[in-house]
Amino acid sequence: MVRTPVDETSVTGEIPRRADVVIVGAGSAGSVLADALSRDGTRSVLLLEQGSGWPDAAVRDLRTLPIGASSGFVTVHDAPPGQTVVRGRGLGGSSAINGGYFLRWHRDDFAGWPTGWGVDDVETAYRELDESGGPMSVYPFGEDDLGPAARAFERFWSTRVPVREVTDRWPIIGLNRVLGNNAHRLRTTSAEAFLRPALARSNLVVRTGIQVREILMAGQWATGLRATGLRATDLRATGSGGVDTDVACGEVILCAGTLGTAGILLRSIPEVIGTSGVLVAGEHREVLVGYRRRSADDPRPLLPTVVHTDDGIEIRCYSDDFQRYVTGSAGGSQVMGVCGMLHAGPARLSSASGGSVRVRFDDLDESAAAPLWATASDVVDMLASAEFDEVVEPDSISVDPVIRSSQHAFGSLPMGVRTDWLGGVVGVRGLRVVDGSILPSPGRSGPHATIMMMARRIGVALAAGH
Ligand SMILES: Cc1cc2nc3c(=O)[nH]c(=O)nc-3n(C[C@H](O)[C@H](O)[C@H](O)COP(=O)(O)OP(=O)(O)OC[C@H]3O[C@@H](n4cnc5c(N)ncnc54)[C@H](O)[C@@H]3O)c2cc1C
């Protein structure tokens, strides 16, 4: 196959003033959707991304989490004191900077989803992403990816809970070796898998460095949007905040991530939000158990193995260097995570300055908090067990008293309630949301694979004329 060469100039330049569909955000969902919708050459698709282009190999290295203040590929949101809330930006969005853990949700996590989301439909869409040799390069982490802690973790749990066959794609209640989306330890981003190949199509235009400020409305109809160029040349041209461009379109599809989409809606259509000025999302809340390890180890993928409990908790065995990315976490050089997946705690999203969003977490109620602390105590016992003798320094284990976030906020505009089964926003014509905002349930695993699966299914359904 002859592939048209694609370079940085393909994603910069003039913004068309009209398109059939404008997609906002080239992240996990937006890249998948842009591919699906531009397969029909008669539909013009414009994809606008605020970040600055293709993350290089240093950013995509799975052994690091490039989310520090100096990273050019994150948006830092307004977090509670002592905590950090970031999201990816640039082509690939959060898929370019995340942990590279690509587990499906459990089959029964889809029980409450609206009509159109039967398990067979879900399975087909997942398989298109995570089959061996598929576009996202999804494979179980291998023995080389496990450090001493992960090996001890698997030894400990394999005698106590069921163990999933590593070749199975559906997770189980028990020990789950994580499936990772990477090739030679470089994250396979949604943009590399879906956008780069589609860029050769003349009906798809991608523009980076463009922040969508607001949606333009005529009554209850979304007719277009206003975007601002964020490139240095634009800033020099105006001497201030960039150049505004209005784009008219038949449909706006927000794929800006739960926080980015909330920011745009808060700025432009307060009636979707309601009088409170706050959108409420779910968040997988996590307790960290820290310890000092006996000896240093090479950097490895950050989350190679987990246990899923029957009460909806994920016990995460992070690899050695996770702690340096987490503001104010427990003392010790390494952490295990205890995360409430099914009892997601509320996160309140409201406006903040400069395109970011203010995120505040409610205290968990007792029924959600108690199992987290009880499981953290089990993890302390695990770390003190014989299996960890060669890993953990004696008397170094401590439980972080703060319940933190997993950087997963989701479900602020759930399908079947505030959006229809294809993300169409209830009460507004010409506006769709396809990203983490529309997940209608929490799920026992991380959201990445499921958000991409959802975008894939919606893209295919829309392309088929639904
Ligand atoms: C540090 C971190 C680690 C994580 N690790 C994992 C993991 O290992 N496994 C897992 O399952 N989940 C993980 N997650 C969660 C998962 O990556 C996200 O839930 C998922 O990628 C979100 O996909 P999305 O399409 O909703 O949004 P995103 O992928 O975040 O894409 C949104 C895109 O929209 C752009 N955008 C936002 N606002 C605007 C605007 N106004 N104008 C133009 N563009 C805009 C953003 O720049 C971004 O590129 C992690 C998240 C983070 C932040």
Short mmCIF file of C-alpha atoms and ligand atoms in Angstrom, two decimals:
data_model
loop_
_atom_site.label_atom_id
_atom_site.label_comp_id
_atom_site.label_asym_id
_atom_site.label_seq_id
_atom_site.Cartn_x
_atom_site.Cartn_y
_atom_site.Cartn_z
CA MET A 1 0.00 0.00 0.00
CA VAL A 2 1.31 3.46 -0.86
CA ARG A 3 0.69 5.82 2.04
CA THR A 4 0.65 9.57 1.52
CA PRO A 5 3.45 11.06 3.63
CA VAL A 6 2.04 12.88 6.62
CA ASP A 7 3.98 15.59 8.41
CA GLU A 8 3.26 18.37 10.82
CA THR A 9 1.96 20.66 8.03
CA SER A 10 -0.97 18.28 7.59
CA VAL A 11 -2.42 19.42 10.90
CA THR A 12 -1.71 23.15 10.69
CA GLY A 13 -2.95 25.94 8.42
CA GLU A 14 -6.20 27.72 7.63
CA ILE A 15 -9.35 26.48 9.36
CA PRO A 16 -12.20 25.79 6.92
CA ARG A 17 -15.19 28.03 7.74
CA ARG A 18 -17.72 25.24 7.12
CA ALA A 19 -17.89 21.48 7.48
CA ASP A 20 -20.62 18.87 7.66
CA VAL A 21 -19.32 17.70 11.04
CA VAL A 22 -16.91 19.40 13.43
CA ILE A 23 -15.32 17.15 16.05
CA VAL A 24 -13.76 18.88 19.06
CA GLY A 25 -10.80 17.02 20.57
CA ALA A 26 -8.43 14.47 18.99
CA GLY A 27 -8.21 12.24 22.07
CA SER A 28 -9.19 8.64 22.70
CA ALA A 29 -12.72 9.06 21.35
CA GLY A 30 -12.24 11.91 18.84
CA SER A 31 -9.58 10.13 16.80
CA VAL A 32 -11.72 7.00 16.47
CA LEU A 33 -14.79 9.00 15.47
CA ALA A 34 -12.92 11.13 12.93
CA ASP A 35 -11.78 7.95 11.22
CA ALA A 36 -15.24 6.36 11.18
CA LEU A 37 -17.07 9.46 9.93
CA SER A 38 -14.55 10.40 7.23
CA ARG A 39 -14.74 6.98 5.58
CA ASP A 40 -17.70 8.38 3.62
CA GLY A 41 -15.91 10.72 1.20
CA THR A 42 -19.02 12.87 0.71
CA ARG A 43 -19.02 13.97 4.37
CA SER A 44 -16.59 16.79 5.25
CA VAL A 45 -15.12 16.33 8.72
CA LEU A 46 -13.13 18.97 10.58
CA LEU A 47 -11.30 17.91 13.75
CA LEU A 48 -10.06 20.69 16.06
CA GLU A 49 -7.53 19.95 18.81
CA GLN A 50 -6.17 22.48 21.27
CA GLY A 51 -2.84 20.69 21.82
CA SER A 52 0.16 21.07 19.63
CA GLY A 53 0.59 17.96 17.48
CA TRP A 54 2.14 14.49 17.57
CA PRO A 55 3.67 13.40 20.89
CA ASP A 56 7.17 12.05 20.26
CA ALA A 57 8.68 8.79 21.48
CA ALA A 58 9.90 10.36 24.74
CA VAL A 59 6.30 11.31 25.62
CA ARG A 60 4.88 7.95 24.53
CA ASP A 61 7.40 5.89 26.53
CA LEU A 62 5.19 3.63 28.63
CA ARG A 63 7.68 3.55 31.50
CA THR A 64 7.00 7.20 32.29
CA LEU A 65 3.85 9.21 32.92
CA PRO A 66 4.57 12.59 31.27
CA ILE A 67 2.15 14.61 33.36
CA GLY A 68 4.48 16.97 35.24
CA ALA A 69 4.22 20.75 35.02
CA SER A 70 6.83 20.85 32.25
CA SER A 71 4.97 18.43 29.95
CA GLY A 72 3.70 20.10 26.78
CA PHE A 73 1.04 17.42 26.44
CA VAL A 74 -1.21 18.00 29.45
CA THR A 75 -3.85 20.46 30.55
CA VAL A 76 -3.63 21.09 34.29
CA HIS A 77 -7.06 21.64 35.83
CA ASP A 78 -8.00 23.39 39.08
CA ALA A 79 -7.68 20.55 41.62
CA PRO A 80 -8.39 20.36 45.36
CA PRO A 81 -5.39 21.50 47.47
CA GLY A 82 -2.64 18.87 47.55
CA GLN A 83 -4.04 16.92 44.60
CA THR A 84 -3.39 16.92 40.86
CA VAL A 85 -5.95 16.76 38.04
CA VAL A 86 -4.49 16.59 34.53
CA ARG A 87 -5.62 15.43 31.11
CA GLY A 88 -3.71 14.77 27.91
CA ARG A 89 -3.69 17.30 25.07
CA GLY A 90 -2.38 17.03 21.51
CA LEU A 91 -3.06 14.31 18.96
CA GLY A 92 -4.13 11.27 20.98
CA GLY A 93 -5.28 13.30 24.01
CA SER A 94 -5.08 11.29 27.22
CA SER A 95 -4.20 8.11 25.32
CA ALA A 96 -0.76 9.65 24.71
CA ILE A 97 0.06 10.15 28.39
CA ASN A 98 -1.95 7.53 30.31
CA GLY A 99 -0.90 4.29 31.98
CA GLY A 100 -1.34 2.24 28.82
CA TYR A 101 -3.70 -0.17 30.63
CA PHE A 102 -6.31 -1.35 28.14
CA LEU A 103 -8.66 -3.71 29.98
CA ARG A 104 -12.26 -4.19 28.91
CA TRP A 105 -15.00 -3.70 31.46
CA HIS A 106 -16.72 -6.83 32.77
CA ARG A 107 -19.66 -8.20 30.79
CA ASP A 108 -22.15 -7.35 33.55
CA ASP A 109 -21.00 -3.71 33.65
CA PHE A 110 -23.19 -3.11 30.58
CA ALA A 111 -26.42 -4.30 32.20
CA GLY A 112 -27.79 -0.76 32.71
CA TRP A 113 -26.75 0.62 29.32
CA PRO A 114 -29.51 1.82 26.95
CA THR A 115 -30.94 -0.20 24.07
CA GLY A 116 -28.36 -0.54 21.31
CA TRP A 117 -25.60 -1.58 23.69
CA GLY A 118 -26.12 -5.34 24.00
CA VAL A 119 -23.09 -7.36 25.05
CA ASP A 120 -22.71 -8.75 21.52
CA ASP A 121 -22.52 -5.21 20.07
CA VAL A 122 -20.04 -4.24 22.76
CA GLU A 123 -17.94 -7.36 22.13
CA THR A 124 -17.74 -6.62 18.39
CA ALA A 125 -16.60 -3.05 18.98
CA TYR A 126 -14.03 -4.08 21.62
CA ARG A 127 -12.67 -6.79 19.33
CA GLU A 128 -12.04 -4.25 16.58
CA LEU A 129 -9.68 -2.50 18.99
CA ASP A 130 -8.07 -5.20 21.10
CA GLU A 131 -7.76 -8.27 18.87
CA SER A 132 -4.21 -9.58 18.44
CA GLY A 133 -2.58 -7.66 15.61
CA GLY A 134 -5.32 -5.00 15.82
CA PRO A 135 -4.86 -1.24 15.47
CA MET A 136 -4.16 -0.52 19.14
CA SER A 137 -1.44 -3.23 19.55
CA VAL A 138 -3.15 -4.70 22.62
CA TYR A 139 -1.35 -7.60 24.31
CA PRO A 140 -1.09 -8.88 27.87
CA PHE A 141 1.98 -7.56 29.64
CA GLY A 142 4.71 -10.22 29.60
CA GLU A 143 6.92 -11.56 32.38
CA ASP A 144 9.59 -8.96 31.48
CA ASP A 145 7.09 -6.21 32.24
CA LEU A 146 6.65 -7.36 35.85
CA GLY A 147 9.11 -6.03 38.41
CA PRO A 148 9.76 -7.74 41.77
CA ALA A 149 6.63 -6.22 43.34
CA ALA A 150 4.35 -7.37 40.51
CA ARG A 151 5.80 -10.88 40.64
CA ALA A 152 5.22 -11.02 44.41
CA PHE A 153 1.70 -9.63 43.91
CA GLU A 154 0.82 -12.37 41.41
CA ARG A 155 2.37 -15.08 43.64
CA PHE A 156 0.30 -13.82 46.57
CA TRP A 157 -3.05 -13.58 44.80
CA SER A 158 -2.77 -16.63 42.56
CA THR A 159 -3.23 -18.89 45.60
CA ARG A 160 -6.20 -16.89 46.92
CA VAL A 161 -8.44 -15.81 43.98
CA PRO A 162 -9.26 -17.08 40.46
CA VAL A 163 -6.67 -16.20 37.81
CA ARG A 164 -7.67 -15.05 34.31
CA GLU A 165 -6.00 -16.80 31.39
CA VAL A 166 -3.78 -14.10 29.91
CA THR A 167 -5.18 -14.68 26.45
CA ASP A 168 -8.80 -13.99 27.53
CA ARG A 169 -10.00 -10.50 26.68
CA TRP A 170 -12.80 -10.29 29.29
CA PRO A 171 -11.58 -9.59 32.84
CA ILE A 172 -12.77 -11.66 35.80
CA ILE A 173 -13.33 -11.24 39.52
CA GLY A 174 -9.85 -12.30 40.55
CA LEU A 175 -6.31 -11.73 39.31
CA ASN A 176 -6.06 -9.99 35.95
CA ARG A 177 -2.75 -9.57 34.15
CA VAL A 178 -3.26 -6.19 32.44
CA LEU A 179 -3.55 -5.85 28.67
CA GLY A 180 -1.38 -2.98 27.43
CA ASN A 181 -1.69 -0.91 24.26
CA ASN A 182 1.91 -0.49 23.22
CA ALA A 183 4.52 -1.58 20.73
CA HIS A 184 8.03 -2.00 22.13
CA ARG A 185 6.95 0.00 25.20
CA LEU A 186 5.73 3.01 23.21
CA ARG A 187 2.06 3.77 23.88
CA THR A 188 -0.05 3.11 20.80
CA THR A 189 -2.20 6.23 20.89
CA SER A 190 -5.70 6.56 19.43
CA ALA A 191 -4.28 9.12 16.99
CA GLU A 192 -1.48 6.84 15.76
CA ALA A 193 -3.95 3.98 15.33
CA PHE A 194 -6.89 5.84 13.76
CA LEU A 195 -6.02 9.41 12.78
CA ARG A 196 -2.66 9.10 11.06
CA PRO A 197 -3.94 6.57 8.50
CA ALA A 198 -7.10 8.65 7.88
CA LEU A 199 -5.19 11.89 7.23
CA ALA A 200 -4.69 10.92 3.61
CA ARG A 201 -8.46 11.48 3.02
CA SER A 202 -9.25 14.82 1.38
CA ASN A 203 -12.58 15.16 3.22
CA LEU A 204 -10.86 15.08 6.66
CA VAL A 205 -9.14 18.23 7.91
CA VAL A 206 -7.32 18.19 11.27
CA ARG A 207 -6.13 21.39 12.90
CA THR A 208 -4.05 21.53 16.08
CA GLY A 209 -3.36 24.48 18.35
CA ILE A 210 -7.04 25.46 18.09
CA GLN A 211 -9.13 25.79 21.24
CA VAL A 212 -12.90 25.72 20.91
CA ARG A 213 -14.28 28.45 23.11
CA GLU A 214 -18.02 28.11 22.63
CA ILE A 215 -20.81 26.55 20.62
CA LEU A 216 -22.85 28.91 18.47
CA MET A 217 -26.59 28.46 18.94
CA ALA A 218 -29.73 29.53 17.06
CA GLY A 219 -32.47 28.81 19.60
CA GLN A 220 -32.12 25.13 20.53
CA TRP A 221 -29.98 24.40 17.47
CA ALA A 222 -26.18 24.19 17.51
CA THR A 223 -25.10 25.83 14.26
CA GLY A 224 -21.34 26.01 14.66
CA LEU A 225 -18.62 27.04 17.03
CA ARG A 226 -16.09 29.72 17.87
CA ALA A 227 -12.47 28.67 18.07
CA THR A 228 -9.26 30.46 19.03
CA GLY A 229 -5.83 29.86 17.48
CA LEU A 230 -3.29 29.23 20.20
CA ARG A 231 -0.13 29.15 18.08
CA ALA A 232 2.71 31.52 18.81
CA THR A 233 2.27 33.20 15.42
CA ASP A 234 -1.41 33.89 16.16
CA LEU A 235 -0.53 35.29 19.56
CA ARG A 236 2.01 37.63 17.97
CA ALA A 237 -0.59 38.69 15.38
CA THR A 238 -3.03 39.92 18.00
CA GLY A 239 -0.63 40.58 20.86
CA SER A 240 -3.14 38.90 23.19
CA GLY A 241 -5.28 35.81 23.34
CA GLY A 242 -5.15 34.53 19.75
CA VAL A 243 -7.45 34.83 16.74
CA ASP A 244 -11.13 33.88 16.87
CA THR A 245 -12.61 31.90 13.98
CA ASP A 246 -16.28 30.98 13.59
CA VAL A 247 -17.03 27.68 11.87
CA ALA A 248 -20.53 26.76 10.63
CA CYS A 249 -21.51 23.11 10.53
CA GLY A 250 -24.36 20.63 10.35
CA GLU A 251 -23.31 18.94 13.58
CA VAL A 252 -20.93 19.62 16.47
CA ILE A 253 -19.51 16.54 18.19
CA LEU A 254 -17.76 17.22 21.49
CA CYS A 255 -14.95 14.72 22.15
CA ALA A 256 -13.06 17.04 24.48
CA GLY A 257 -13.02 14.57 27.38
CA THR A 258 -15.28 14.83 30.43
CA LEU A 259 -13.47 17.93 31.69
CA GLY A 260 -12.94 19.64 28.32
CA THR A 261 -16.53 19.04 27.24
CA ALA A 262 -17.81 20.39 30.57
CA GLY A 263 -15.66 23.49 30.07
CA ILE A 264 -17.14 24.18 26.62
CA LEU A 265 -20.73 23.61 27.77
CA LEU A 266 -20.24 25.73 30.89
CA ARG A 267 -18.98 28.58 28.69
CA SER A 268 -21.62 28.35 26.00
CA ILE A 269 -24.86 26.51 26.79
CA PRO A 270 -25.63 26.96 30.48
CA GLU A 271 -29.12 25.51 29.93
CA VAL A 272 -27.56 22.07 29.34
CA ILE A 273 -25.84 22.38 32.72
CA GLY A 274 -28.80 23.78 34.67
CA THR A 275 -29.01 26.64 37.14
CA SER A 276 -26.38 25.26 39.52
CA GLY A 277 -23.53 26.00 37.08
CA VAL A 278 -22.06 22.62 38.07
CA LEU A 279 -21.86 19.30 36.21
CA VAL A 280 -21.56 16.21 38.39
CA ALA A 281 -19.32 13.41 37.12
CA GLY A 282 -18.28 10.11 38.68
CA GLU A 283 -14.69 9.42 39.72
CA HIS A 284 -12.90 6.21 40.66
CA ARG A 285 -11.53 7.19 44.08
CA GLU A 286 -8.33 5.60 45.29
CA VAL A 287 -6.44 5.00 48.53
CA LEU A 288 -2.66 4.56 48.16
CA VAL A 289 -0.65 2.20 50.32
CA GLY A 290 3.02 3.22 50.26
CA TYR A 291 6.16 1.30 51.21
CA ARG A 292 9.90 1.45 50.70
CA ARG A 293 11.37 -1.22 48.48
CA ARG A 294 14.52 -3.07 49.42
CA SER A 295 16.33 -2.36 46.15
CA ALA A 296 15.94 -0.20 43.06
CA ASP A 297 14.60 -1.71 39.85
CA ASP A 298 14.53 -0.70 36.18
CA PRO A 299 11.56 1.44 35.08
CA ARG A 300 8.71 -0.69 33.71
CA PRO A 301 5.08 -0.22 32.55
CA LEU A 302 3.22 1.48 35.38
CA LEU A 303 0.35 -0.91 36.03
CA PRO A 304 1.01 -4.48 34.84
CA THR A 305 -1.32 -6.47 37.10
CA VAL A 306 -4.50 -5.95 39.18
CA VAL A 307 -7.06 -7.83 41.27
CA HIS A 308 -10.79 -7.16 40.84
CA THR A 309 -12.82 -7.93 43.97
CA ASP A 310 -16.47 -8.97 44.01
CA ASP A 311 -17.43 -5.72 45.76
CA GLY A 312 -16.13 -3.62 42.86
CA ILE A 313 -12.65 -2.68 44.06
CA GLU A 314 -9.55 -2.76 41.88
CA ILE A 315 -6.29 -3.51 43.75
CA ARG A 316 -3.54 -1.99 41.61
CA CYS A 317 0.07 -3.08 41.67
CA TYR A 318 1.88 0.00 40.42
CA SER A 319 5.47 -0.37 39.31
CA ASP A 320 8.42 1.25 40.95
CA ASP A 321 8.43 4.83 39.87
CA PHE A 322 4.74 5.73 40.13
CA GLN A 323 5.02 7.79 43.26
CA ARG A 324 6.99 10.68 41.79
CA TYR A 325 3.93 11.63 39.70
CA VAL A 326 1.47 11.84 42.59
CA THR A 327 1.39 15.06 44.58
CA GLY A 328 1.53 14.49 48.34
CA SER A 329 1.16 10.70 48.30
CA ALA A 330 2.09 8.33 51.12
CA GLY A 331 5.71 8.06 52.29
CA GLY A 332 7.76 5.27 50.72
CA SER A 333 9.19 4.72 47.31
CA GLN A 334 6.43 2.61 45.80
CA VAL A 335 2.65 2.28 46.02
CA MET A 336 -0.25 -0.11 45.68
CA GLY A 337 -3.65 1.40 44.85
CA VAL A 338 -7.04 0.44 46.25
CA CYS A 339 -9.67 1.93 44.00
CA GLY A 340 -13.47 1.98 44.27
CA MET A 341 -14.63 1.22 40.73
CA LEU A 342 -18.35 0.49 41.10
CA HIS A 343 -18.98 2.94 43.97
CA ALA A 344 -17.70 5.96 42.05
CA GLY A 345 -17.55 9.14 44.12
CA PRO A 346 -19.02 12.41 42.83
CA ALA A 347 -16.73 15.01 41.22
CA ARG A 348 -18.18 18.52 40.78
CA LEU A 349 -17.09 20.35 37.62
CA SER A 350 -17.42 24.12 37.31
CA SER A 351 -15.81 26.96 35.36
CA ALA A 352 -12.21 28.02 35.93
CA SER A 353 -10.01 30.46 34.05
CA GLY A 354 -8.05 29.83 30.84
CA GLY A 355 -9.95 26.86 29.43
CA SER A 356 -9.47 24.66 32.48
CA VAL A 357 -12.17 23.30 34.78
CA ARG A 358 -12.50 23.43 38.57
CA VAL A 359 -12.79 19.89 39.97
CA ARG A 360 -13.90 19.18 43.53
CA PHE A 361 -14.59 15.76 45.05
CA ASP A 362 -17.40 15.12 47.52
CA ASP A 363 -16.49 13.11 50.61
CA LEU A 364 -17.36 9.46 49.99
CA ASP A 365 -20.29 8.18 51.99
CA GLU A 366 -19.59 5.44 54.54
CA SER A 367 -20.83 2.62 52.28
CA ALA A 368 -18.25 3.56 49.63
CA ALA A 369 -15.39 4.54 51.95
CA ALA A 370 -15.50 1.60 54.38
CA PRO A 371 -14.66 -1.11 51.79
CA LEU A 372 -11.74 1.01 50.54
CA TRP A 373 -10.18 1.26 54.00
CA ALA A 374 -10.87 -2.43 54.71
CA THR A 375 -9.17 -3.46 51.45
CA ALA A 376 -6.26 -1.07 52.15
CA SER A 377 -5.82 -2.96 55.40
CA ASP A 378 -5.75 -6.27 53.45
CA VAL A 379 -3.07 -4.76 51.22
CA VAL A 380 -1.00 -3.82 54.28
CA ASP A 381 -1.23 -7.49 55.36
CA MET A 382 -0.26 -8.58 51.85
CA LEU A 383 2.83 -6.34 51.89
CA ALA A 384 3.81 -7.78 55.28
CA SER A 385 3.42 -11.38 54.04
CA ALA A 386 6.20 -13.82 53.20
CA GLU A 387 5.63 -13.33 49.46
CA PHE A 388 6.90 -9.72 49.80
CA ASP A 389 9.87 -10.46 52.11
CA GLU A 390 12.41 -9.64 49.42
CA VAL A 391 10.53 -6.59 48.16
CA VAL A 392 9.38 -4.52 51.14
CA GLU A 393 11.60 -2.93 53.77
CA PRO A 394 10.30 -3.89 57.22
CA ASP A 395 8.20 -1.25 59.03
CA SER A 396 7.96 0.96 55.94
CA ILE A 397 4.28 0.40 55.04
CA SER A 398 1.84 3.29 55.44
CA VAL A 399 -1.68 4.09 54.28
CA ASP A 400 -2.24 7.54 52.73
CA PRO A 401 -5.08 9.19 54.71
CA VAL A 402 -6.38 11.11 51.67
CA ILE A 403 -8.82 9.46 49.23
CA ARG A 404 -7.49 10.54 45.84
CA SER A 405 -8.68 10.45 42.23
CA SER A 406 -7.75 8.11 39.37
CA GLN A 407 -7.90 10.89 36.71
CA HIS A 408 -10.97 9.15 35.28
CA ALA A 409 -13.93 11.60 35.72
CA PHE A 410 -16.81 10.27 33.62
CA GLY A 411 -20.57 10.10 33.22
CA SER A 412 -21.59 13.77 33.55
CA LEU A 413 -24.01 13.46 30.57
CA PRO A 414 -24.93 9.77 30.72
CA MET A 415 -26.42 7.99 27.71
CA GLY A 416 -30.06 7.24 28.32
CA VAL A 417 -30.46 10.30 30.60
CA ARG A 418 -28.88 13.49 29.25
CA THR A 419 -27.79 12.05 25.91
CA ASP A 420 -29.32 9.39 23.67
CA TRP A 421 -27.66 6.04 22.87
CA LEU A 422 -25.47 7.74 20.25
CA GLY A 423 -24.51 10.72 22.40
CA GLY A 424 -27.08 13.18 20.96
CA VAL A 425 -27.65 15.84 23.64
CA VAL A 426 -31.25 15.82 24.85
CA GLY A 427 -32.97 19.15 24.13
CA VAL A 428 -30.33 20.48 21.71
CA ARG A 429 -30.36 19.76 17.96
CA GLY A 430 -27.08 19.35 16.10
CA LEU A 431 -25.01 18.63 19.21
CA ARG A 432 -23.52 15.30 20.19
CA VAL A 433 -21.07 14.30 22.93
CA VAL A 434 -18.87 11.24 22.41
CA ASP A 435 -16.26 10.92 25.16
CA GLY A 436 -16.03 9.87 28.81
CA SER A 437 -18.90 12.26 29.67
CA ILE A 438 -21.54 9.87 28.31
CA LEU A 439 -20.53 6.64 30.07
CA PRO A 440 -23.77 5.63 31.80
CA SER A 441 -22.19 3.43 34.48
CA PRO A 442 -18.90 3.20 36.38
CA GLY A 443 -17.34 -0.14 35.23
CA ARG A 444 -15.01 -2.46 37.16
CA SER A 445 -11.93 -1.56 35.05
CA GLY A 446 -10.34 1.69 33.89
CA PRO A 447 -12.29 3.63 31.23
CA HIS A 448 -9.84 3.92 28.35
CA ALA A 449 -10.68 0.80 26.33
CA THR A 450 -14.39 1.34 26.96
CA ILE A 451 -14.40 4.99 25.82
CA MET A 452 -12.66 3.98 22.60
CA MET A 453 -15.05 1.03 22.18
CA MET A 454 -18.00 3.40 22.63
CA ALA A 455 -16.61 5.85 20.05
CA ARG A 456 -16.05 2.99 17.62
CA ARG A 457 -19.61 1.70 17.94
CA ILE A 458 -21.15 5.19 17.71
CA GLY A 459 -18.96 6.04 14.70
CA VAL A 460 -19.99 2.90 12.87
CA ALA A 461 -23.69 3.47 13.71
CA LEU A 462 -23.61 7.11 12.55
CA ALA A 463 -21.76 6.16 9.37
CA ALA A 464 -24.51 3.62 8.70
CA GLY A 465 -27.11 6.41 8.90
CA HIS A 466 -28.50 6.06 12.45
C1 LIG B 1 -2.56 10.45 33.73
C2 LIG B 1 -3.69 9.55 33.30
C3 LIG B 1 -3.51 8.17 33.33
C4 LIG B 1 -4.57 7.33 32.95
N1 LIG B 1 -4.34 5.99 32.86
C5 LIG B 1 -5.32 5.19 32.37
C6 LIG B 1 -5.07 3.83 32.11
O1 LIG B 1 -3.93 3.35 32.19
N2 LIG B 1 -6.11 3.04 31.71
C7 LIG B 1 -7.37 3.53 31.57
O2 LIG B 1 -8.29 2.74 31.29
N3 LIG B 1 -7.62 4.84 31.74
C8 LIG B 1 -6.62 5.69 32.09
N4 LIG B 1 -6.83 7.03 32.19
C9 LIG B 1 -8.12 7.54 31.76
C10 LIG B 1 -8.25 7.55 30.23
O3 LIG B 1 -7.00 7.79 29.61
C11 LIG B 1 -9.24 8.62 29.83
O4 LIG B 1 -10.45 8.41 30.54
C12 LIG B 1 -9.54 8.62 28.34
O5 LIG B 1 -8.36 8.71 27.58
C13 LIG B 1 -10.46 9.79 28.04
O6 LIG B 1 -10.77 9.80 26.66
P1 LIG B 1 -11.62 11.01 26.06
O7 LIG B 1 -11.72 10.78 24.60
O8 LIG B 1 -12.87 11.15 26.86
O9 LIG B 1 -10.75 12.33 26.36
P2 LIG B 1 -9.22 12.67 26.02
O10 LIG B 1 -8.47 11.49 25.51
O11 LIG B 1 -8.69 13.37 27.22
O12 LIG B 1 -9.33 13.69 24.79
C14 LIG B 1 -9.86 14.98 24.89
C15 LIG B 1 -9.13 15.83 23.86
O13 LIG B 1 -9.88 17.04 23.67
C16 LIG B 1 -8.98 18.14 23.65
N5 LIG B 1 -9.73 19.32 24.07
C17 LIG B 1 -10.25 19.57 25.31
N6 LIG B 1 -10.87 20.76 25.31
C18 LIG B 1 -10.74 21.27 24.06
C19 LIG B 1 -11.19 22.50 23.45
N7 LIG B 1 -11.89 23.42 24.12
N8 LIG B 1 -10.85 22.72 22.15
C20 LIG B 1 -10.14 21.80 21.44
N9 LIG B 1 -9.69 20.63 21.98
C21 LIG B 1 -10.01 20.37 23.27
C22 LIG B 1 -7.89 17.74 24.62
O14 LIG B 1 -6.70 18.51 24.40
C23 LIG B 1 -7.73 16.26 24.32
O15 LIG B 1 -6.80 16.01 23.29
C24 LIG B 1 -5.80 7.89 32.57
C25 LIG B 1 -5.97 9.28 32.54
C26 LIG B 1 -4.92 10.11 32.88
C27 LIG B 1 -5.11 11.60 32.79
#
